[in-house]
Amino acid sequence: MNDPAAVEAFKAQHYLSDDDLTALQAITLPAERKIQDYRSTYNDVRDWLRREKAGAEKDKSTIDWDDVVFEVDLLKSQEINLDYILELIFEHNKKIKSKSELVDEVRRVIRASLGNRAKESLLVDFINQNDLDQIGDKASVIDAFFTFAQAEQQREAQELINAENLNAEAARRYITTSLKREFASDNGTELNGVLPKMSPLNPQYLTKKRKRPAKSPSEHQH
């Protein structure tokens, strides 16, 4: 508002009269933190509804779930990216010296985001396990996070291989391929090569083939 040229450009871009601009200025917007809380709750309800819908389909519920529509595209238009969250961690760490307070602040931002919810535990671990004061600038915090995420991915992959007694080389290749294409497939022979040697007639074969770890390395793909 202190730049007359910028004001005129804004009015021209949005076809606003002086009265329109005055009316816009009179609107009181909620605080950013409150907006984040709204988005987070909205996402929680959306996730809950998806689970309810899946359960209702099994029980042949009479509820017409098609009447319930979530404006996901609207949320995506306001989506924040991972780099923004990491820059926020860097900035907030300079002001907030308590890691627990920093974690609470970052959780709030993550849960308001559709695309980053799966990375919440990874980002929290990054905050808790690193000396953020030693990271000099925003670019460095992004590099540090991706180095940390790759190490965590390798660690979790090895834990999965050990726990399920998988063929290590084939399992790493399968995980890498799945991350690149952003989904895991059980078609063809890829997954079969990962599993420990057992007959397809073994009752445990299909169980092991379908089993998914509680915390999949695919959550760390980006």
mmCIF file of C-alpha atoms in Angstrom:
data_model
loop_
_atom_site.group_PDB
_atom_site.id
_atom_site.type_symbol
_atom_site.label_atom_id
_atom_site.label_comp_id
_atom_site.label_asym_id
_atom_site.label_seq_id
_atom_site.Cartn_x
_atom_site.Cartn_y
_atom_site.Cartn_z
ATOM 1 C CA MET A 1 0.000 0.000 0.000
ATOM 2 C CA ASN A 2 3.012 2.304 0.337
ATOM 3 C CA ASP A 3 3.853 1.911 -3.350
ATOM 4 C CA PRO A 4 1.339 3.857 -5.503
ATOM 5 C CA ALA A 5 2.543 2.195 -8.722
ATOM 6 C CA ALA A 6 2.115 -1.279 -7.195
ATOM 7 C CA VAL A 7 -1.378 -0.347 -5.969
ATOM 8 C CA GLU A 8 -2.432 0.818 -9.434
ATOM 9 C CA ALA A 9 -0.985 -2.350 -11.005
ATOM 10 C CA PHE A 10 -2.899 -4.503 -8.488
ATOM 11 C CA LYS A 11 -6.140 -2.653 -9.217
ATOM 12 C CA ALA A 12 -5.642 -3.057 -12.961
ATOM 13 C CA GLN A 13 -4.793 -6.764 -12.665
ATOM 14 C CA HIS A 14 -7.935 -7.540 -10.654
ATOM 15 C CA TYR A 15 -10.260 -4.926 -12.199
ATOM 16 C CA LEU A 16 -10.756 -3.105 -8.893
ATOM 17 C CA SER A 17 -12.149 0.369 -8.319
ATOM 18 C CA ASP A 18 -11.057 2.543 -5.401
ATOM 19 C CA ASP A 19 -14.204 1.472 -3.539
ATOM 20 C CA ASP A 20 -13.409 -2.204 -4.171
ATOM 21 C CA LEU A 21 -9.919 -1.708 -2.796
ATOM 22 C CA THR A 22 -11.259 0.029 0.294
ATOM 23 C CA ALA A 23 -13.698 -2.848 0.856
ATOM 24 C CA LEU A 24 -10.861 -5.374 0.554
ATOM 25 C CA GLN A 25 -8.790 -3.505 3.123
ATOM 26 C CA ALA A 26 -11.684 -3.652 5.579
ATOM 27 C CA ILE A 27 -11.683 -7.463 5.564
ATOM 28 C CA THR A 28 -10.069 -8.961 8.670
ATOM 29 C CA LEU A 29 -8.239 -12.189 7.852
ATOM 30 C CA PRO A 30 -7.657 -14.915 10.465
ATOM 31 C CA ALA A 31 -4.126 -15.245 11.776
ATOM 32 C CA GLU A 32 -1.901 -17.566 9.720
ATOM 33 C CA ARG A 33 -1.674 -19.993 12.645
ATOM 34 C CA LYS A 34 -5.475 -20.257 12.824
ATOM 35 C CA ILE A 35 -5.660 -20.861 9.051
ATOM 36 C CA GLN A 36 -3.096 -23.666 9.438
ATOM 37 C CA ASP A 37 -5.233 -25.190 12.214
ATOM 38 C CA TYR A 38 -8.293 -25.071 9.934
ATOM 39 C CA ARG A 39 -6.396 -26.789 7.105
ATOM 40 C CA SER A 40 -4.985 -29.404 9.468
ATOM 41 C CA THR A 41 -8.447 -30.239 10.848
ATOM 42 C CA TYR A 42 -9.856 -30.296 7.318
ATOM 43 C CA ASN A 43 -7.193 -32.819 6.301
ATOM 44 C CA ASP A 44 -7.868 -34.904 9.434
ATOM 45 C CA VAL A 45 -11.589 -35.046 8.614
ATOM 46 C CA ARG A 46 -10.825 -35.908 4.985
ATOM 47 C CA ASP A 47 -8.566 -38.808 6.053
ATOM 48 C CA TRP A 48 -11.173 -40.009 8.569
ATOM 49 C CA LEU A 49 -13.888 -39.902 5.907
ATOM 50 C CA ARG A 50 -11.824 -41.981 3.490
ATOM 51 C CA ARG A 51 -11.408 -44.657 6.168
ATOM 52 C CA GLU A 52 -15.113 -44.529 7.028
ATOM 53 C CA LYS A 53 -16.068 -44.802 3.379
ATOM 54 C CA ALA A 54 -13.848 -47.858 2.914
ATOM 55 C CA GLY A 55 -15.380 -49.489 5.987
ATOM 56 C CA ALA A 56 -18.901 -48.608 4.928
ATOM 57 C CA GLU A 57 -18.413 -50.196 1.516
ATOM 58 C CA LYS A 58 -17.573 -53.466 3.239
ATOM 59 C CA ASP A 59 -20.662 -53.203 5.433
ATOM 60 C CA LYS A 60 -22.841 -52.076 2.503
ATOM 61 C CA SER A 61 -23.816 -48.872 4.243
ATOM 62 C CA THR A 62 -26.846 -46.921 2.992
ATOM 63 C CA ILE A 63 -24.964 -43.605 3.323
ATOM 64 C CA ASP A 64 -24.475 -41.867 -0.026
ATOM 65 C CA TRP A 65 -20.833 -40.892 0.328
ATOM 66 C CA ASP A 66 -20.887 -39.293 -3.115
ATOM 67 C CA ASP A 67 -22.737 -36.348 -1.567
ATOM 68 C CA VAL A 68 -19.625 -35.518 0.467
ATOM 69 C CA VAL A 69 -17.047 -33.650 -1.587
ATOM 70 C CA PHE A 70 -13.724 -32.306 -0.398
ATOM 71 C CA GLU A 71 -12.234 -29.456 -2.358
ATOM 72 C CA VAL A 72 -8.777 -30.993 -2.593
ATOM 73 C CA ASP A 73 -7.880 -28.873 -5.620
ATOM 74 C CA LEU A 74 -8.592 -25.770 -3.558
ATOM 75 C CA LEU A 75 -6.228 -27.002 -0.862
ATOM 76 C CA LYS A 76 -3.569 -27.878 -3.423
ATOM 77 C CA SER A 77 -3.680 -24.356 -4.776
ATOM 78 C CA GLN A 78 -2.468 -23.223 -1.334
ATOM 79 C CA GLU A 79 -0.004 -26.079 -0.904
ATOM 80 C CA ILE A 80 3.398 -25.374 0.588
ATOM 81 C CA ASN A 81 6.483 -27.193 -0.574
ATOM 82 C CA LEU A 82 9.119 -29.022 1.431
ATOM 83 C CA ASP A 83 11.774 -26.366 0.815
ATOM 84 C CA TYR A 84 9.490 -23.797 2.444
ATOM 85 C CA ILE A 85 9.115 -25.979 5.551
ATOM 86 C CA LEU A 86 12.894 -26.464 5.766
ATOM 87 C CA GLU A 87 13.482 -22.717 5.416
ATOM 88 C CA LEU A 88 10.899 -22.225 8.157
ATOM 89 C CA ILE A 89 12.861 -24.607 10.389
ATOM 90 C CA PHE A 90 16.018 -22.566 9.759
ATOM 91 C CA GLU A 91 14.303 -19.230 10.499
ATOM 92 C CA HIS A 92 12.381 -20.437 13.544
ATOM 93 C CA ASN A 93 15.442 -22.129 15.042
ATOM 94 C CA LYS A 94 17.083 -18.701 15.306
ATOM 95 C CA LYS A 95 14.105 -17.407 17.327
ATOM 96 C CA ILE A 96 12.973 -20.544 19.183
ATOM 97 C CA LYS A 97 15.720 -22.181 21.204
ATOM 98 C CA SER A 98 13.493 -24.985 22.490
ATOM 99 C CA LYS A 99 13.415 -27.981 20.150
ATOM 100 C CA SER A 100 10.048 -29.107 21.504
ATOM 101 C CA GLU A 101 8.529 -25.705 20.658
ATOM 102 C CA LEU A 102 10.144 -25.821 17.216
ATOM 103 C CA VAL A 103 8.719 -29.307 16.642
ATOM 104 C CA ASP A 104 5.233 -28.120 17.652
ATOM 105 C CA GLU A 105 5.468 -25.193 15.239
ATOM 106 C CA VAL A 106 6.669 -27.376 12.364
ATOM 107 C CA ARG A 107 4.019 -30.051 13.039
ATOM 108 C CA ARG A 108 1.373 -27.347 12.726
ATOM 109 C CA VAL A 109 2.639 -26.346 9.276
ATOM 110 C CA ILE A 110 3.094 -29.947 8.073
ATOM 111 C CA ARG A 111 -0.391 -31.051 9.119
ATOM 112 C CA ALA A 112 -1.894 -28.151 7.192
ATOM 113 C CA SER A 113 -0.239 -29.538 4.052
ATOM 114 C CA LEU A 114 -1.603 -32.381 1.940
ATOM 115 C CA GLY A 115 1.681 -33.323 0.319
ATOM 116 C CA ASN A 116 3.956 -33.282 3.360
ATOM 117 C CA ARG A 117 1.915 -35.109 6.008
ATOM 118 C CA ALA A 118 3.695 -38.418 5.361
ATOM 119 C CA LYS A 119 7.041 -36.705 6.059
ATOM 120 C CA GLU A 120 6.067 -35.434 9.507
ATOM 121 C CA SER A 121 7.982 -38.044 11.514
ATOM 122 C CA LEU A 122 11.024 -37.678 9.254
ATOM 123 C CA LEU A 123 11.115 -33.888 9.668
ATOM 124 C CA VAL A 124 10.670 -34.199 13.446
ATOM 125 C CA ASP A 125 13.508 -36.732 13.608
ATOM 126 C CA PHE A 126 15.664 -34.355 11.560
ATOM 127 C CA ILE A 127 15.061 -31.539 14.057
ATOM 128 C CA ASN A 128 15.709 -33.732 17.093
ATOM 129 C CA GLN A 129 18.789 -35.507 15.761
ATOM 130 C CA ASN A 130 20.684 -32.546 14.275
ATOM 131 C CA ASP A 131 22.446 -29.495 15.698
ATOM 132 C CA LEU A 132 20.530 -26.875 13.730
ATOM 133 C CA ASP A 133 22.722 -24.079 15.128
ATOM 134 C CA GLN A 134 25.618 -25.459 13.091
ATOM 135 C CA ILE A 135 23.713 -25.048 9.804
ATOM 136 C CA GLY A 136 24.791 -21.725 8.328
ATOM 137 C CA ASP A 137 22.096 -20.827 5.801
ATOM 138 C CA LYS A 138 18.806 -21.902 4.206
ATOM 139 C CA ALA A 139 20.480 -23.779 1.356
ATOM 140 C CA SER A 140 22.546 -25.760 3.849
ATOM 141 C CA VAL A 141 19.490 -26.845 5.864
ATOM 142 C CA ILE A 142 17.914 -28.207 2.669
ATOM 143 C CA ASP A 143 21.116 -30.127 1.826
ATOM 144 C CA ALA A 144 21.368 -31.404 5.406
ATOM 145 C CA PHE A 145 17.791 -32.656 5.349
ATOM 146 C CA PHE A 146 18.161 -34.581 2.093
ATOM 147 C CA THR A 147 21.405 -36.152 3.329
ATOM 148 C CA PHE A 148 19.588 -37.154 6.531
ATOM 149 C CA ALA A 149 16.557 -38.472 4.599
ATOM 150 C CA GLN A 150 18.717 -40.618 2.313
ATOM 151 C CA ALA A 151 20.535 -42.116 5.316
ATOM 152 C CA GLU A 152 17.193 -42.844 7.012
ATOM 153 C CA GLN A 153 15.872 -44.447 3.836
ATOM 154 C CA GLN A 154 18.898 -46.746 3.648
ATOM 155 C CA ARG A 155 18.619 -47.593 7.356
ATOM 156 C CA GLU A 156 14.902 -48.415 7.128
ATOM 157 C CA ALA A 157 15.425 -50.432 3.956
ATOM 158 C CA GLN A 158 18.104 -52.501 5.720
ATOM 159 C CA GLU A 159 15.823 -53.015 8.725
ATOM 160 C CA LEU A 160 13.073 -54.223 6.388
ATOM 161 C CA ILE A 161 15.473 -56.575 4.602
ATOM 162 C CA ASN A 162 16.694 -58.009 7.910
ATOM 163 C CA ALA A 163 13.237 -58.314 9.484
ATOM 164 C CA GLU A 164 11.688 -60.057 6.477
ATOM 165 C CA ASN A 165 14.817 -62.020 5.512
ATOM 166 C CA LEU A 166 14.685 -60.547 1.993
ATOM 167 C CA ASN A 167 17.230 -60.918 -0.782
ATOM 168 C CA ALA A 168 19.242 -57.749 -0.128
ATOM 169 C CA GLU A 169 20.384 -56.799 -3.645
ATOM 170 C CA ALA A 170 17.007 -57.512 -5.259
ATOM 171 C CA ALA A 171 15.179 -55.711 -2.432
ATOM 172 C CA ARG A 172 17.266 -52.530 -2.776
ATOM 173 C CA ARG A 173 16.756 -52.593 -6.539
ATOM 174 C CA TYR A 174 12.997 -53.070 -6.098
ATOM 175 C CA ILE A 175 12.760 -50.225 -3.559
ATOM 176 C CA THR A 176 14.752 -47.864 -5.802
ATOM 177 C CA THR A 177 12.567 -48.690 -8.801
ATOM 178 C CA SER A 178 9.371 -48.261 -6.773
ATOM 179 C CA LEU A 179 10.502 -44.851 -5.499
ATOM 180 C CA LYS A 180 11.302 -43.647 -9.002
ATOM 181 C CA ARG A 181 7.910 -44.597 -10.405
ATOM 182 C CA GLU A 182 6.177 -43.631 -7.107
ATOM 183 C CA PHE A 183 4.291 -46.894 -6.630
ATOM 184 C CA ALA A 184 5.097 -50.491 -5.748
ATOM 185 C CA SER A 185 3.948 -53.209 -8.120
ATOM 186 C CA ASP A 186 3.541 -56.936 -7.527
ATOM 187 C CA ASN A 187 3.231 -57.681 -11.241
ATOM 188 C CA GLY A 188 5.921 -59.643 -13.051
ATOM 189 C CA THR A 189 8.922 -61.164 -11.316
ATOM 190 C CA GLU A 190 10.397 -58.083 -9.591
ATOM 191 C CA LEU A 191 8.800 -58.683 -6.196
ATOM 192 C CA ASN A 192 9.232 -62.450 -6.405
ATOM 193 C CA GLY A 193 13.006 -61.978 -6.621
ATOM 194 C CA VAL A 194 12.939 -59.958 -3.402
ATOM 195 C CA LEU A 195 11.225 -62.627 -1.287
ATOM 196 C CA PRO A 196 13.186 -65.341 0.504
ATOM 197 C CA LYS A 197 13.198 -68.656 -1.308
ATOM 198 C CA MET A 198 9.924 -70.456 -0.684
ATOM 199 C CA SER A 199 7.377 -72.280 -2.756
ATOM 200 C CA PRO A 200 4.454 -70.216 -4.132
ATOM 201 C CA LEU A 201 2.314 -73.008 -2.643
ATOM 202 C CA ASN A 202 3.570 -72.164 0.848
ATOM 203 C CA PRO A 203 0.698 -70.479 2.792
ATOM 204 C CA GLN A 204 3.165 -67.819 4.001
ATOM 205 C CA TYR A 205 4.122 -66.858 0.440
ATOM 206 C CA LEU A 206 1.139 -64.614 -0.335
ATOM 207 C CA THR A 207 1.112 -63.205 3.209
ATOM 208 C CA LYS A 208 4.739 -62.119 2.938
ATOM 209 C CA LYS A 209 4.228 -60.831 -0.598
ATOM 210 C CA ARG A 210 1.355 -58.583 0.463
ATOM 211 C CA LYS A 211 2.876 -57.421 3.744
ATOM 212 C CA ARG A 212 3.721 -53.711 3.982
ATOM 213 C CA PRO A 213 5.952 -52.313 6.734
ATOM 214 C CA ALA A 214 4.335 -49.868 9.164
ATOM 215 C CA LYS A 215 6.784 -47.182 8.081
ATOM 216 C CA SER A 216 7.668 -47.568 4.428
ATOM 217 C CA PRO A 217 10.898 -46.148 2.955
ATOM 218 C CA SER A 218 8.678 -44.772 0.182
ATOM 219 C CA GLU A 219 7.544 -42.072 2.623
ATOM 220 C CA HIS A 220 11.019 -40.562 2.269
ATOM 221 C CA GLN A 221 11.098 -40.449 -1.524
ATOM 222 C CA HIS A 222 11.077 -36.662 -1.799
#
